[in-house]
CSV table of C-alpha atoms in Angstrom, one decimal:
chain,number,residue,atom,x,y,z
A,1,GLY,CA,-39.3,-40.8,-210.2
A,2,ILE,CA,-39.8,-37.3,-211.5
A,3,GLN,CA,-43.1,-35.5,-210.6
A,4,VAL,CA,-44.9,-33.2,-212.9
A,5,GLU,CA,-47.6,-30.8,-211.7
A,6,GLN,CA,-49.8,-28.7,-214.0
A,7,SER,CA,-51.9,-25.8,-213.1
A,8,PRO,CA,-54.7,-24.9,-213.3
A,9,PRO,CA,-56.5,-28.2,-213.7
A,10,ASP,CA,-59.4,-26.5,-215.5
A,11,LEU,CA,-59.7,-23.2,-217.2
A,12,ILE,CA,-62.7,-21.5,-218.9
A,13,LEU,CA,-62.1,-18.5,-221.2
A,14,GLN,CA,-64.0,-16.3,-223.3
A,15,GLU,CA,-63.0,-16.3,-227.0
A,16,GLY,CA,-60.2,-13.7,-227.5
A,17,ALA,CA,-58.8,-13.9,-224.0
A,18,ASN,CA,-55.2,-14.8,-223.2
A,19,SER,CA,-54.1,-17.6,-220.8
A,20,THR,CA,-51.0,-19.0,-219.2
A,21,LEU,CA,-50.6,-22.7,-218.3
A,22,ARG,CA,-47.9,-23.8,-215.9
A,23,CYS,CA,-45.9,-27.0,-215.5
A,24,ASN,CA,-43.7,-27.6,-212.5
A,25,PHE,CA,-41.3,-30.5,-212.4
A,26,SER,CA,-39.3,-32.0,-209.5
A,27,ASP,CA,-36.0,-32.8,-211.1
A,28,SER,CA,-33.7,-31.6,-213.9
A,29,VAL,CA,-34.8,-32.6,-217.3
A,30,ASN,CA,-33.4,-33.0,-220.8
A,31,ASN,CA,-36.7,-33.2,-222.5
A,32,LEU,CA,-39.9,-31.1,-222.0
A,33,GLN,CA,-42.8,-31.2,-224.4
A,34,TRP,CA,-46.2,-29.5,-224.5
A,35,PHE,CA,-49.1,-31.3,-226.2
A,36,HIS,CA,-52.7,-30.5,-227.1
A,37,GLN,CA,-55.0,-33.6,-227.0
A,38,ASN,CA,-57.9,-33.2,-229.4
A,39,PRO,CA,-61.4,-34.6,-228.8
A,40,TRP,CA,-60.4,-37.8,-230.7
A,41,GLY,CA,-57.5,-38.4,-228.4
A,42,GLN,CA,-54.7,-37.5,-230.8
A,43,LEU,CA,-51.8,-35.8,-229.2
A,44,ILE,CA,-50.6,-32.8,-231.1
A,45,ASN,CA,-47.0,-31.7,-230.5
A,46,LEU,CA,-47.0,-28.0,-229.6
A,47,PHE,CA,-43.4,-27.5,-228.4
A,48,TYR,CA,-40.3,-29.4,-227.7
A,49,ILE,CA,-38.7,-27.0,-225.2
A,50,PRO,CA,-36.3,-28.4,-222.6
A,51,SER,CA,-35.1,-24.8,-222.1
A,52,GLY,CA,-35.6,-21.3,-223.5
A,53,THR,CA,-38.5,-19.7,-225.3
A,54,LYS,CA,-40.3,-20.6,-228.5
A,55,GLN,CA,-43.2,-19.2,-230.4
A,56,ASN,CA,-45.6,-20.6,-232.9
A,57,GLY,CA,-48.4,-18.3,-234.0
A,58,ARG,CA,-50.6,-17.5,-231.1
A,59,LEU,CA,-48.8,-20.0,-228.9
A,60,SER,CA,-45.5,-19.5,-227.1
A,61,ALA,CA,-43.7,-21.4,-224.4
A,62,THR,CA,-40.9,-20.7,-222.0
A,63,THR,CA,-38.9,-23.2,-219.9
A,64,VAL,CA,-36.8,-22.1,-217.0
A,65,ALA,CA,-34.9,-25.3,-216.4
A,66,THR,CA,-32.9,-24.0,-213.5
A,67,GLU,CA,-36.2,-23.2,-211.6
A,68,ARG,CA,-37.9,-26.3,-212.9
A,69,TYR,CA,-41.0,-24.9,-214.6
A,70,SER,CA,-42.4,-24.2,-218.0
A,71,LEU,CA,-45.2,-21.9,-219.1
A,72,LEU,CA,-47.4,-22.2,-222.1
A,73,TYR,CA,-49.0,-19.0,-223.3
A,74,ILE,CA,-52.1,-18.9,-225.5
A,75,SER,CA,-53.1,-15.5,-226.9
A,76,SER,CA,-56.3,-14.5,-228.5
A,77,SER,CA,-57.9,-17.9,-227.7
A,78,GLN,CA,-60.3,-19.5,-230.2
A,79,THR,CA,-62.9,-22.2,-229.6
A,80,THR,CA,-60.7,-24.6,-231.5
A,81,ASP,CA,-58.1,-24.2,-228.7
A,82,SER,CA,-60.4,-26.2,-226.4
A,83,GLY,CA,-59.1,-29.5,-225.2
A,84,VAL,CA,-56.6,-30.9,-222.8
A,85,TYR,CA,-53.0,-29.5,-222.6
A,86,PHE,CA,-50.3,-31.8,-221.3
A,87,CYS,CA,-46.8,-31.1,-220.2
A,88,ALA,CA,-44.5,-34.1,-220.3
A,89,VAL,CA,-40.9,-34.3,-219.1
A,90,SER,CA,-38.0,-36.7,-219.2
A,91,ASN,CA,-34.5,-37.2,-217.8
A,92,THR,CA,-34.3,-40.9,-218.6
A,93,GLY,CA,-35.6,-41.1,-222.1
A,94,LYS,CA,-39.1,-42.0,-220.8
A,95,LEU,CA,-41.6,-39.1,-221.1
A,96,ILE,CA,-43.7,-38.6,-217.9
A,97,PHE,CA,-46.9,-36.7,-218.2
A,98,GLY,CA,-48.6,-34.2,-215.9
A,99,GLN,CA,-52.3,-34.4,-215.2
A,100,GLY,CA,-53.2,-31.9,-217.8
A,101,THR,CA,-55.1,-28.6,-218.0
A,102,THR,CA,-58.6,-28.8,-219.5
A,103,LEU,CA,-59.3,-25.6,-221.4
A,104,GLN,CA,-62.7,-24.6,-222.6
A,105,VAL,CA,-63.0,-21.5,-224.8
A,106,LYS,CA,-66.5,-20.2,-225.0
A,107,PRO,CA,-67.7,-18.2,-228.1
B,1,GLY,CA,-43.0,-33.7,-237.8
B,2,ALA,CA,-42.4,-37.3,-237.8
B,3,VAL,CA,-45.3,-39.6,-238.4
B,4,VAL,CA,-46.3,-42.5,-236.1
B,5,SER,CA,-49.3,-44.5,-237.1
B,6,GLN,CA,-51.4,-47.0,-235.1
B,7,HIS,CA,-53.9,-49.6,-236.2
B,8,PRO,CA,-56.6,-50.3,-235.4
B,9,SER,CA,-58.0,-47.0,-234.2
B,10,ARG,CA,-60.9,-48.7,-232.5
B,11,VAL,CA,-61.5,-52.3,-231.5
B,12,ILE,CA,-64.3,-54.0,-229.6
B,13,CYS,CA,-63.7,-57.5,-228.4
B,14,LYS,CA,-65.3,-60.1,-226.1
B,15,SER,CA,-63.9,-60.8,-222.7
B,16,GLY,CA,-61.2,-63.5,-222.8
B,17,THR,CA,-60.0,-62.8,-226.3
B,18,SER,CA,-56.7,-61.3,-227.4
B,19,VAL,CA,-56.2,-58.1,-229.3
B,20,LYS,CA,-53.1,-56.9,-231.2
B,21,ILE,CA,-52.4,-53.2,-231.7
B,22,GLU,CA,-49.7,-52.1,-234.2
B,23,CYS,CA,-47.5,-49.0,-234.0
B,24,ARG,CA,-45.5,-48.0,-237.1
B,25,SER,CA,-43.0,-45.2,-237.6
B,26,LEU,CA,-43.8,-44.2,-241.2
B,27,ASP,CA,-40.9,-42.0,-242.2
B,28,PHE,CA,-38.1,-42.9,-239.8
B,29,GLN,CA,-36.6,-45.8,-238.0
B,30,ALA,CA,-37.2,-46.2,-234.3
B,31,THR,CA,-35.0,-48.5,-232.2
B,32,THR,CA,-37.2,-47.6,-229.2
B,33,MET,CA,-40.9,-47.1,-228.9
B,34,PHE,CA,-43.1,-46.4,-225.9
B,35,TRP,CA,-46.5,-47.6,-225.0
B,36,TYR,CA,-48.9,-45.6,-222.9
B,37,ARG,CA,-52.4,-46.2,-221.6
B,38,GLN,CA,-55.0,-43.5,-220.8
B,39,PHE,CA,-58.2,-44.0,-218.9
B,40,PRO,CA,-61.1,-41.6,-219.3
B,41,LYS,CA,-60.4,-38.1,-217.8
B,42,GLN,CA,-56.9,-39.2,-216.8
B,43,SER,CA,-53.4,-38.6,-217.9
B,44,LEU,CA,-51.2,-40.9,-220.0
B,45,MET,CA,-49.4,-43.5,-218.0
B,46,LEU,CA,-46.3,-45.2,-219.4
B,47,MET,CA,-46.7,-48.9,-219.7
B,48,ALA,CA,-43.5,-50.2,-221.3
B,49,THR,CA,-40.6,-49.4,-223.5
B,50,SER,CA,-40.3,-51.4,-226.6
B,51,ASN,CA,-36.8,-52.2,-227.8
B,52,GLU,CA,-36.0,-53.4,-231.3
B,53,GLY,CA,-34.5,-56.9,-231.3
B,54,SER,CA,-34.7,-57.3,-227.5
B,55,LYS,CA,-37.2,-57.7,-224.7
B,56,ALA,CA,-39.5,-54.9,-223.7
B,57,THR,CA,-39.0,-53.3,-220.3
B,58,TYR,CA,-42.2,-52.8,-218.3
B,59,GLU,CA,-43.1,-50.2,-215.7
B,60,GLN,CA,-43.9,-51.2,-212.2
B,61,GLY,CA,-47.3,-52.7,-211.9
B,62,VAL,CA,-47.8,-53.6,-215.6
B,63,GLU,CA,-48.2,-57.3,-216.2
B,64,LYS,CA,-45.7,-58.4,-218.9
B,65,ASP,CA,-47.6,-61.6,-219.5
B,66,LYS,CA,-50.8,-59.7,-220.1
B,67,PHE,CA,-49.4,-57.0,-222.3
B,68,LEU,CA,-47.1,-58.7,-224.8
B,69,ILE,CA,-44.8,-56.3,-226.7
B,70,ASN,CA,-42.9,-57.3,-229.8
B,71,HIS,CA,-40.6,-54.9,-231.7
B,72,ALA,CA,-39.4,-57.1,-234.6
B,73,SER,CA,-38.3,-54.3,-236.9
B,74,LEU,CA,-37.1,-50.7,-236.8
B,75,THR,CA,-40.5,-49.5,-237.9
B,76,LEU,CA,-43.0,-51.7,-236.1
B,77,SER,CA,-43.9,-52.5,-232.5
B,78,THR,CA,-47.0,-54.4,-231.5
B,79,LEU,CA,-48.9,-54.6,-228.3
B,80,THR,CA,-51.0,-57.6,-227.6
B,81,VAL,CA,-53.5,-57.5,-224.8
B,82,THR,CA,-54.0,-61.2,-223.9
B,83,SER,CA,-57.2,-62.6,-222.4
B,84,ALA,CA,-58.7,-59.1,-222.3
B,85,HIS,CA,-61.2,-58.2,-219.6
B,86,PRO,CA,-63.5,-55.1,-219.3
B,87,GLU,CA,-61.0,-53.4,-217.0
B,88,ASP,CA,-58.5,-53.4,-219.9
B,89,SER,CA,-60.7,-51.1,-221.8
B,90,SER,CA,-58.7,-48.0,-222.4
B,91,PHE,CA,-57.0,-45.8,-224.9
B,92,TYR,CA,-53.6,-47.2,-225.9
B,93,ILE,CA,-51.1,-44.8,-227.5
B,94,CYS,CA,-47.6,-45.5,-228.8
B,95,SER,CA,-44.7,-43.0,-229.4
B,96,ALA,CA,-41.3,-42.9,-230.9
B,97,ARG,CA,-38.5,-40.4,-231.3
B,98,VAL,CA,-36.6,-39.8,-234.5
B,99,LEU,CA,-33.2,-39.5,-232.9
B,100,ALA,CA,-31.7,-42.5,-231.2
B,101,GLY,CA,-30.8,-42.1,-227.6
B,102,SER,CA,-32.6,-40.6,-224.6
B,103,THR,CA,-33.2,-37.1,-225.8
B,104,GLY,CA,-35.1,-35.5,-228.6
B,105,GLU,CA,-38.8,-34.9,-229.4
B,106,LEU,CA,-41.2,-37.8,-229.1
B,107,PHE,CA,-44.1,-38.2,-231.6
B,108,PHE,CA,-47.3,-40.0,-230.9
B,109,GLY,CA,-49.6,-42.3,-232.8
B,110,GLU,CA,-53.3,-41.6,-233.2
B,111,GLY,CA,-54.2,-44.0,-230.4
B,112,SER,CA,-56.2,-47.2,-230.3
B,113,ARG,CA,-59.4,-47.3,-228.3
B,114,LEU,CA,-60.1,-50.8,-226.9
B,115,THR,CA,-63.5,-51.8,-225.5
B,116,VAL,CA,-63.8,-55.2,-223.9
B,117,LEU,CA,-67.3,-56.4,-223.5
């Protein structure tokens, strides 16, 4: 099955800093989503981005499908951005998750 | 975005009992729903695909007799953990997509945290 690798596994930032999270996948996909899991476990949909670039406020994402990777950019990070960020992909209808990046933003 | 709701959000049960978790799509119909399990500090692992009006399909290594899935309507799927044991304690999350078929954005419920004593 398809493999999903996220990097870095852990990231500590000072408030106001920018960061880039990466997601590599092993096969072509027709679905790629980025999520933020809050402390209560809820998965918040950030982007549905099987290809191209999207922006939503301080967050943006780019997927280069031909090279099998996606990037999530967080600018001017805030303490509320802390949590786990997951990339998940699919080419069968079933979404497969990476191991996540745990982000801690310090005030 | 579309709303998927789970109930209960937390449940504590004794070893050997069965627990039912409901997953509802509140503002759309879902012919297919997906059930995931997440252990502490780990990622989400797909357990099974719930298909309205037919049998669920389970991922390799998931016991279908232990995790009973019923998808009786286009807005409701249930997961029953039968004869629960402490090792079944986990966070169970369901998801669904608005569009029928294999593409399109998936939306997730709030999750149900099961603790088996």
